[in-house]
Structure formats: structure tokens, C-alpha cells
mmCIF file of C-alpha atoms in Angstrom:
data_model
loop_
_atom_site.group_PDB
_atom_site.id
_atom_site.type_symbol
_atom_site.label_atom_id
_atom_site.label_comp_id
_atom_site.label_asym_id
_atom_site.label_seq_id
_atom_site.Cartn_x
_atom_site.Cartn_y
_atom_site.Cartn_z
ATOM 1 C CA UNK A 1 -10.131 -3.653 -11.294
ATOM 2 C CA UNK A 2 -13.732 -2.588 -11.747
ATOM 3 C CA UNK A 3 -12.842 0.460 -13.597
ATOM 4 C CA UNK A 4 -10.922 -1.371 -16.387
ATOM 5 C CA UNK A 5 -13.645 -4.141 -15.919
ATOM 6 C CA UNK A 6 -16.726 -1.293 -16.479
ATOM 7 C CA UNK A 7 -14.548 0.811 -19.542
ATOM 8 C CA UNK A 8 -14.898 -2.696 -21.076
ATOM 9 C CA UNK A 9 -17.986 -3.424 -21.127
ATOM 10 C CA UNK A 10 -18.996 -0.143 -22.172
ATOM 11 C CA UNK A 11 -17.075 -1.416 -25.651
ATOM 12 C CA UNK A 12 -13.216 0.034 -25.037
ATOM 13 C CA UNK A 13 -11.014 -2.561 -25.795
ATOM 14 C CA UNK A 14 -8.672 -4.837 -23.173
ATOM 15 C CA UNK A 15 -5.700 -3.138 -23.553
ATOM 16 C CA UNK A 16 -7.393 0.598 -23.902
ATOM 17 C CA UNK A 17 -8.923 -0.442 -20.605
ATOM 18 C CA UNK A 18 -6.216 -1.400 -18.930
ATOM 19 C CA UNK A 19 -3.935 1.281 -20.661
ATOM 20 C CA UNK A 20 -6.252 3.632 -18.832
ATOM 21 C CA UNK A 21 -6.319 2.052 -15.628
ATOM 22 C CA UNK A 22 -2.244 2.436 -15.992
ATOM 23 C CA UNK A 23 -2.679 6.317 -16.751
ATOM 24 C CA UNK A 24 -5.382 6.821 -13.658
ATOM 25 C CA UNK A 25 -3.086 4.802 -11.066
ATOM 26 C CA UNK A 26 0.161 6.916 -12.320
ATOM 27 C CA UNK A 27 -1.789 10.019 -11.824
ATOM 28 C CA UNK A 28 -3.242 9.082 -8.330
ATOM 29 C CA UNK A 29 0.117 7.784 -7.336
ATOM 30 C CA UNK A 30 1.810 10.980 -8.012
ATOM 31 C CA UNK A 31 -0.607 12.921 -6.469
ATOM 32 C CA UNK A 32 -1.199 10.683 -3.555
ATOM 33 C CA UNK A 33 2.437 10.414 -2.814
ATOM 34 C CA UNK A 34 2.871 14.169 -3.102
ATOM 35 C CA UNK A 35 0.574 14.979 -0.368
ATOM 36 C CA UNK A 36 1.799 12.653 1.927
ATOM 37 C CA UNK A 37 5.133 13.362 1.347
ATOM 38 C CA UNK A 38 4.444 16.907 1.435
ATOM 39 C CA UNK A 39 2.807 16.710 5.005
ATOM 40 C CA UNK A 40 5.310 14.470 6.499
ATOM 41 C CA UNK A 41 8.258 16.869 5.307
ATOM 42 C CA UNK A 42 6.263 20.362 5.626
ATOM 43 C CA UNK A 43 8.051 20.934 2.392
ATOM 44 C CA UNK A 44 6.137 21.276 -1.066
ATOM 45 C CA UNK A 45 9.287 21.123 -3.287
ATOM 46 C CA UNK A 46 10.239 17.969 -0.888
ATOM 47 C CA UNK A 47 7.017 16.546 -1.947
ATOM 48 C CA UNK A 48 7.419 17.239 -5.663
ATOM 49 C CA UNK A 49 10.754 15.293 -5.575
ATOM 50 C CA UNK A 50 9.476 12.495 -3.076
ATOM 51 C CA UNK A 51 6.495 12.066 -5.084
ATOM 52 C CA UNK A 52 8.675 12.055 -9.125
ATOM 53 C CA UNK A 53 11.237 9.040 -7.248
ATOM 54 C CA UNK A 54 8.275 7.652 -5.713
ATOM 55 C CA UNK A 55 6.419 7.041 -9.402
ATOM 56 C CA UNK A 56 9.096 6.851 -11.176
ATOM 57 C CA UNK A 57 10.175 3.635 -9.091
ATOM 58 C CA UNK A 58 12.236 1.226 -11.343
ATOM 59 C CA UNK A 59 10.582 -1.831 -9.549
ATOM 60 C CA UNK A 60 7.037 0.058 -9.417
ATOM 61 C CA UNK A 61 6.927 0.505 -13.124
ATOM 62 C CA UNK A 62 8.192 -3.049 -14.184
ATOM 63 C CA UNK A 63 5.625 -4.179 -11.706
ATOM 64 C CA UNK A 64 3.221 -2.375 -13.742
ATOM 65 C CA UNK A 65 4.258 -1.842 -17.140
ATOM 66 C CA UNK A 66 6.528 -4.686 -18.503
ATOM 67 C CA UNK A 67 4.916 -7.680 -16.196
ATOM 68 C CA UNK A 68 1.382 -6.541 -15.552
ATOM 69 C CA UNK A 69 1.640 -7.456 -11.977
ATOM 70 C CA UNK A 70 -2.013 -4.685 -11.398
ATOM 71 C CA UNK A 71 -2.047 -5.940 -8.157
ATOM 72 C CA UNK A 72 1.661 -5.168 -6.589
ATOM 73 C CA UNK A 73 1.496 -1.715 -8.735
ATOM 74 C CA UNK A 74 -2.312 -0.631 -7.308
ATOM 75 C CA UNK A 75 -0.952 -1.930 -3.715
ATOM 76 C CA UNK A 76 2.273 0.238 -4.166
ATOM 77 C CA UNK A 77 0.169 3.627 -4.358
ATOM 78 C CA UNK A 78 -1.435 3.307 -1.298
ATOM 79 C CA UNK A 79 1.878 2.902 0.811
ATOM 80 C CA UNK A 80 2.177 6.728 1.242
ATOM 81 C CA UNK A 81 -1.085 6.859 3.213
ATOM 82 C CA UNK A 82 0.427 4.256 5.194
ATOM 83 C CA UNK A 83 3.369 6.069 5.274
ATOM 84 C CA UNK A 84 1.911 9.454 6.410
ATOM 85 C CA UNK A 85 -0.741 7.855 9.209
ATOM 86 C CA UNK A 86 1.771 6.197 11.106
ATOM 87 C CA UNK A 87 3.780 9.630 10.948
ATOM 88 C CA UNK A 88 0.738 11.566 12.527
ATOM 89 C CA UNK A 89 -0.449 8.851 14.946
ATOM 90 C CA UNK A 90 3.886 8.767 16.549
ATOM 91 C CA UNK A 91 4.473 12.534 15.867
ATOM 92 C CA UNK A 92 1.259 14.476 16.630
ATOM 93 C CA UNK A 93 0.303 14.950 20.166
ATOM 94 C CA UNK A 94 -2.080 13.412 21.655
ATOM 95 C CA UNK A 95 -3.857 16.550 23.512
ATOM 96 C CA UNK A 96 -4.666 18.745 19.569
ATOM 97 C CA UNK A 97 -7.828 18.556 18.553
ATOM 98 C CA UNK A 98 -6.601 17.203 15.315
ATOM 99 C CA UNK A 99 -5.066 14.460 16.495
ATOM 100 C CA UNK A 100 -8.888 12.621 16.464
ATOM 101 C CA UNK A 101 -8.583 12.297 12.829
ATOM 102 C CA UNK A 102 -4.753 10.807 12.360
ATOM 103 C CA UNK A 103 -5.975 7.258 12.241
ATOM 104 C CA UNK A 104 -7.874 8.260 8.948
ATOM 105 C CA UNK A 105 -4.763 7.743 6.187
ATOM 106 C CA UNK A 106 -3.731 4.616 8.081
ATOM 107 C CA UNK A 107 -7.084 3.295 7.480
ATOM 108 C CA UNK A 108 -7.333 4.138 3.860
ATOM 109 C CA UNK A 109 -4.030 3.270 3.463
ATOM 110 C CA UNK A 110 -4.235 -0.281 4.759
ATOM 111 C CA UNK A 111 -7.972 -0.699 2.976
ATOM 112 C CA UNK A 112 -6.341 -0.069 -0.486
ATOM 113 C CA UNK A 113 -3.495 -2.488 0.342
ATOM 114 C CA UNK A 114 -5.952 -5.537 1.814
ATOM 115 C CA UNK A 115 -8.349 -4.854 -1.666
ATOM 116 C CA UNK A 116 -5.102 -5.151 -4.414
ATOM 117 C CA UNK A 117 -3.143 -6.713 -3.103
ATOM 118 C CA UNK A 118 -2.624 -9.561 0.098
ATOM 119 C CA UNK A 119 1.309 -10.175 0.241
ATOM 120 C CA UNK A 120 1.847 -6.615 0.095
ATOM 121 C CA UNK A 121 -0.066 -5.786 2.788
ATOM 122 C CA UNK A 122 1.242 -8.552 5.104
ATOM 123 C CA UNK A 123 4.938 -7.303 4.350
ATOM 124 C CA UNK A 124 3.612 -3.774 5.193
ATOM 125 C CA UNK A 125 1.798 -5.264 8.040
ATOM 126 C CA UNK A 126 5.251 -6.575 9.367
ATOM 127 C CA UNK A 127 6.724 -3.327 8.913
ATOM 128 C CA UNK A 128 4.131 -1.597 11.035
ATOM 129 C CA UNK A 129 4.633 -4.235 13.986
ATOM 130 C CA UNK A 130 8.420 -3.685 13.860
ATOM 131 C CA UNK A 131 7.659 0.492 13.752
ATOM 132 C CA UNK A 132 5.572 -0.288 16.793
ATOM 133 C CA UNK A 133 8.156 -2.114 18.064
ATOM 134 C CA UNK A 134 11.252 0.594 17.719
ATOM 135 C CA UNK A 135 8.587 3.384 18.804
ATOM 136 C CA UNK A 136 7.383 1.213 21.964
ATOM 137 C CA UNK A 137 7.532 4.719 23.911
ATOM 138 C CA UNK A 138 5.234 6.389 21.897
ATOM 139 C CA UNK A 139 3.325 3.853 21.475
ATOM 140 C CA UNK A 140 1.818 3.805 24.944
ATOM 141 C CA UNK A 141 0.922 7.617 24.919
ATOM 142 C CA UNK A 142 -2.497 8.703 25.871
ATOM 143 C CA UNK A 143 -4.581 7.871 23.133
ATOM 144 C CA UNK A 144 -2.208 6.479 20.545
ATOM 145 C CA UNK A 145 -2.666 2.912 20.740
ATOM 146 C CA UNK A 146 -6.799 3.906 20.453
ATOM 147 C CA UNK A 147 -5.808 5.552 16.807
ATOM 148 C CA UNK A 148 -3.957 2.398 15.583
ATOM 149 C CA UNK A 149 -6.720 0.060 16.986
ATOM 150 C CA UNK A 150 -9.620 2.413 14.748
ATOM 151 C CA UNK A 151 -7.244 2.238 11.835
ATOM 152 C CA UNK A 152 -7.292 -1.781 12.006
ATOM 153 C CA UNK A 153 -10.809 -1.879 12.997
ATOM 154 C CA UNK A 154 -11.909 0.797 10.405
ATOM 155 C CA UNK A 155 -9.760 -1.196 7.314
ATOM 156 C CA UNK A 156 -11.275 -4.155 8.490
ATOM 157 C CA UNK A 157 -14.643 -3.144 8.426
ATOM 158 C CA UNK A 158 -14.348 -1.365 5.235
ATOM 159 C CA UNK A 159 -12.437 -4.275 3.852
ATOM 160 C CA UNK A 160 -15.207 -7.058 4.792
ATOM 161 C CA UNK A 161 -16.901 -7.051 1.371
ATOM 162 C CA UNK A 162 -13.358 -8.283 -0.372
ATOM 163 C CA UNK A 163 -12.481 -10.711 2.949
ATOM 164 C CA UNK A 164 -15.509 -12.580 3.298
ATOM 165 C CA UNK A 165 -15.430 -13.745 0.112
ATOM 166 C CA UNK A 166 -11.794 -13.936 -0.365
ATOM 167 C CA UNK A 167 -11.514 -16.339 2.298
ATOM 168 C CA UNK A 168 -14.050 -18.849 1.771
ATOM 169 C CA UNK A 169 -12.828 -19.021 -2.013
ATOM 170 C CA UNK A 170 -9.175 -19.530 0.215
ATOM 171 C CA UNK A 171 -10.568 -22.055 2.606
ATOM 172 C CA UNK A 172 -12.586 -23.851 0.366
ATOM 173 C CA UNK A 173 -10.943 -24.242 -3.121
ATOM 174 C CA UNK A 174 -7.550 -25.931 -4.270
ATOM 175 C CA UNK A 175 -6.152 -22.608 -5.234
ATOM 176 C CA UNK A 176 -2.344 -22.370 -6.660
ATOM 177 C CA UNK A 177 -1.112 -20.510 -3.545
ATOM 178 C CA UNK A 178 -1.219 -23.142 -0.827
ATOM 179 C CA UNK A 179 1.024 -25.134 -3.065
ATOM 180 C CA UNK A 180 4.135 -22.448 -3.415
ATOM 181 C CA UNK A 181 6.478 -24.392 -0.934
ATOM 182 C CA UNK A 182 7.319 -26.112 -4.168
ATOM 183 C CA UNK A 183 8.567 -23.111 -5.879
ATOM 184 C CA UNK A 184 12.462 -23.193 -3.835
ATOM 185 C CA UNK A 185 14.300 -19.762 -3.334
ATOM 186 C CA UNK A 186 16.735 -21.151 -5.631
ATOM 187 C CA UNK A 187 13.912 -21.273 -8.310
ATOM 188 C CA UNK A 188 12.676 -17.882 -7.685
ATOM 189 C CA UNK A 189 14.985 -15.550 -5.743
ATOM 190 C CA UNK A 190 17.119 -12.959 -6.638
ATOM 191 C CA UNK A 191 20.824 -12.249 -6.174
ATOM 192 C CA UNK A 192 21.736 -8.828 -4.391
ATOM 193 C CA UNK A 193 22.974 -6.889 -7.760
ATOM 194 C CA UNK A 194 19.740 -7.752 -9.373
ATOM 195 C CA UNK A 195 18.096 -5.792 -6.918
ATOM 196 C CA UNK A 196 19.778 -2.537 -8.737
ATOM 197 C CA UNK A 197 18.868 -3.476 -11.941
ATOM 198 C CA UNK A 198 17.701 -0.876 -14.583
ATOM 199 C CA UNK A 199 16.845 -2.683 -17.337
ATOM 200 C CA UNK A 200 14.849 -5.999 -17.334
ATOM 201 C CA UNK A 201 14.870 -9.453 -19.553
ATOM 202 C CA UNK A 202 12.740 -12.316 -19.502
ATOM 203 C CA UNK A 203 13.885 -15.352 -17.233
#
């Protein structure tokens, strides 16, 4: 949030700030989600389409739009880098040159999801076990455990300047979120249809 932060104390107001903010994430998510999608599918005009269903997400726009939720909607752009890593660390081979530098949009990937946004990065954290997990063969290739370990090490690293601080505030504060085994599924889950929902209401 430091751009919206710095556009307002150069005078814009809240809402022009984080109007913009809105505007600069939908642009970087299109164009982030594009690329990836385009590498992963060696298709441009798969990319475009990937990329327009990507930003044009039902849930990613609520998240954004109608609830504010910055966090979940910054975290969501960065899943395509996640998306596209793992793809070159489990499809590339080991012996290309290039293979060296397929740790890199893991890394970034993971970095942006650890700085906006915690829950979504342990979900996507989960998911990257379980891809591990149903891609055990690959995973023990020359070399391709050694990309995933410089992606973790690499986010972490680059990540220390938002964990540090993050979790002494955690560790040493009352904060709301080590009280949320009050709040029952009941209370806050969802049914199955209102998964497919296109058009939201409050409550």
C-alpha cells in the first residue's frame, strides 16, 4: 500500500488514491497474467484469453471492488508467477542453460504473496506441497529440488523487511486473529451454490 499511502500525502484524496491503486493492480494483473499464461501455453491468443478470465475473476473483483479486501486482490495478481515458476522448474530440463534462472518467477511470485497478503500465501503454499507431492518424480531430478530451495530462500530473504516486523507485532500484541476460533463455519462459511454466484448482497 505505499503507493496509495505516497499519492496521499502528496494531497490526492483517499478514494482517488486508492481508485488508482485499483487501476495500477488491474493493469499489472492483466499484463502479468498474460505473460505467464502466454509462456506456459506457447500461445499468445491463449494468453490474451487466460489473462481477460483471469482479471475479470467474479471473486477477484468483489475482493477488490465491492469489499475492499486490497490485500486478497494484490495477493491474487501474483499467483501467475507462481503459476508459471513451478511450470518451468517441473517442465524445463534440467541440463539448458536456461534452466538456472526458472526459480526467478517462483520467487517473485511467492515475495508478492508473503508482502499482501499471509492466508493467501499459506493456501498457495499448500498447493505447492501437494504439486510437489503428485510430481514426486520430477521432483528429485538433477537440480530441481536446488531451484525450489532458491525460490524459498530468495522470497524469504527478500521478504525479511515485512516478516521481522510482522511477527513480533504477531508474537507480541493481542491482535484479532489469534481469537478467530470463535468465528464457527456456521457463522462464516459458504454453501456450494454460493460459490457460483454473480451478483453479491450484503450479509
Amino acid at each position: 500500500l505505499y503507493f496509495p499511502a505516497l499519492l496521499r500525502l502528496l494531497g490526492f484524496t483517499v478514494s482517488a488514491s486508492y481508485n488508482s491503486y485499483c487501476i495500477v493492480l488491474n493493469i499489472a494483473t492483466a499484463w502479468i497474467s498474460y505473460f505467464c499464461f502466454s509462456k506456459i501455453f506457447q500461445r499468445h491468443h491463449i494468453g490474451i484469453v487466460c489473462s481477460a478470465l483471469y482479471t475479470l475473476s467474479v471473486f477477484r473483483i468483489y475482493k477488490l471492488i465491492i469489499t475492499s479486501a486490497t490485500g486478497e486482490g494484490t495477493a491474487v495478481t501474483f499467483i501467475p508467477l507462481v503459476l508459471y515458476g513451478l511450470y518451468r522448474i517441473f517442465t524445463e530440463e534440467p541440463e539448458e542453460e536456461n534452466y538456472k534462472t526458472a526459480w526467478i518467477p517462483l520467487m517473485l511470485g511467492v515475495s508478492g504473496l508473503i508482502q499482501s497478503h499471509v492466508l493467501t500465501c499459506e493456501i498457495t503454499a499448500g498447493v505447492i506441497f501437494l504439486f510437489c507431492l503428485v510430481c514426486l518424480r520430477r521432483l528429485f531430478r538433477r537440480n530441481t529440488i536446488w531451484e525450489l530451495a532458491k525460490a524459498a530462500l530468495a522470497s524469504l530473504l527478500l521478504s525479511l523487511w515485512f516478516l521481522v516486523p510482522f511477527l513480533d507485532y504477531y508474537i507480541t500484541q493481542d491482535v484479532h486473529i489469534k481469537h478467530v476460533s470463535g468465528r464457527t463455519i456456521q457463522d462464516r462459511g459458504l454453501y456450494l451454490e454460493q460459490l457460483a454466484f454473480q451478483f453479491w448482497g450484503g450479509g
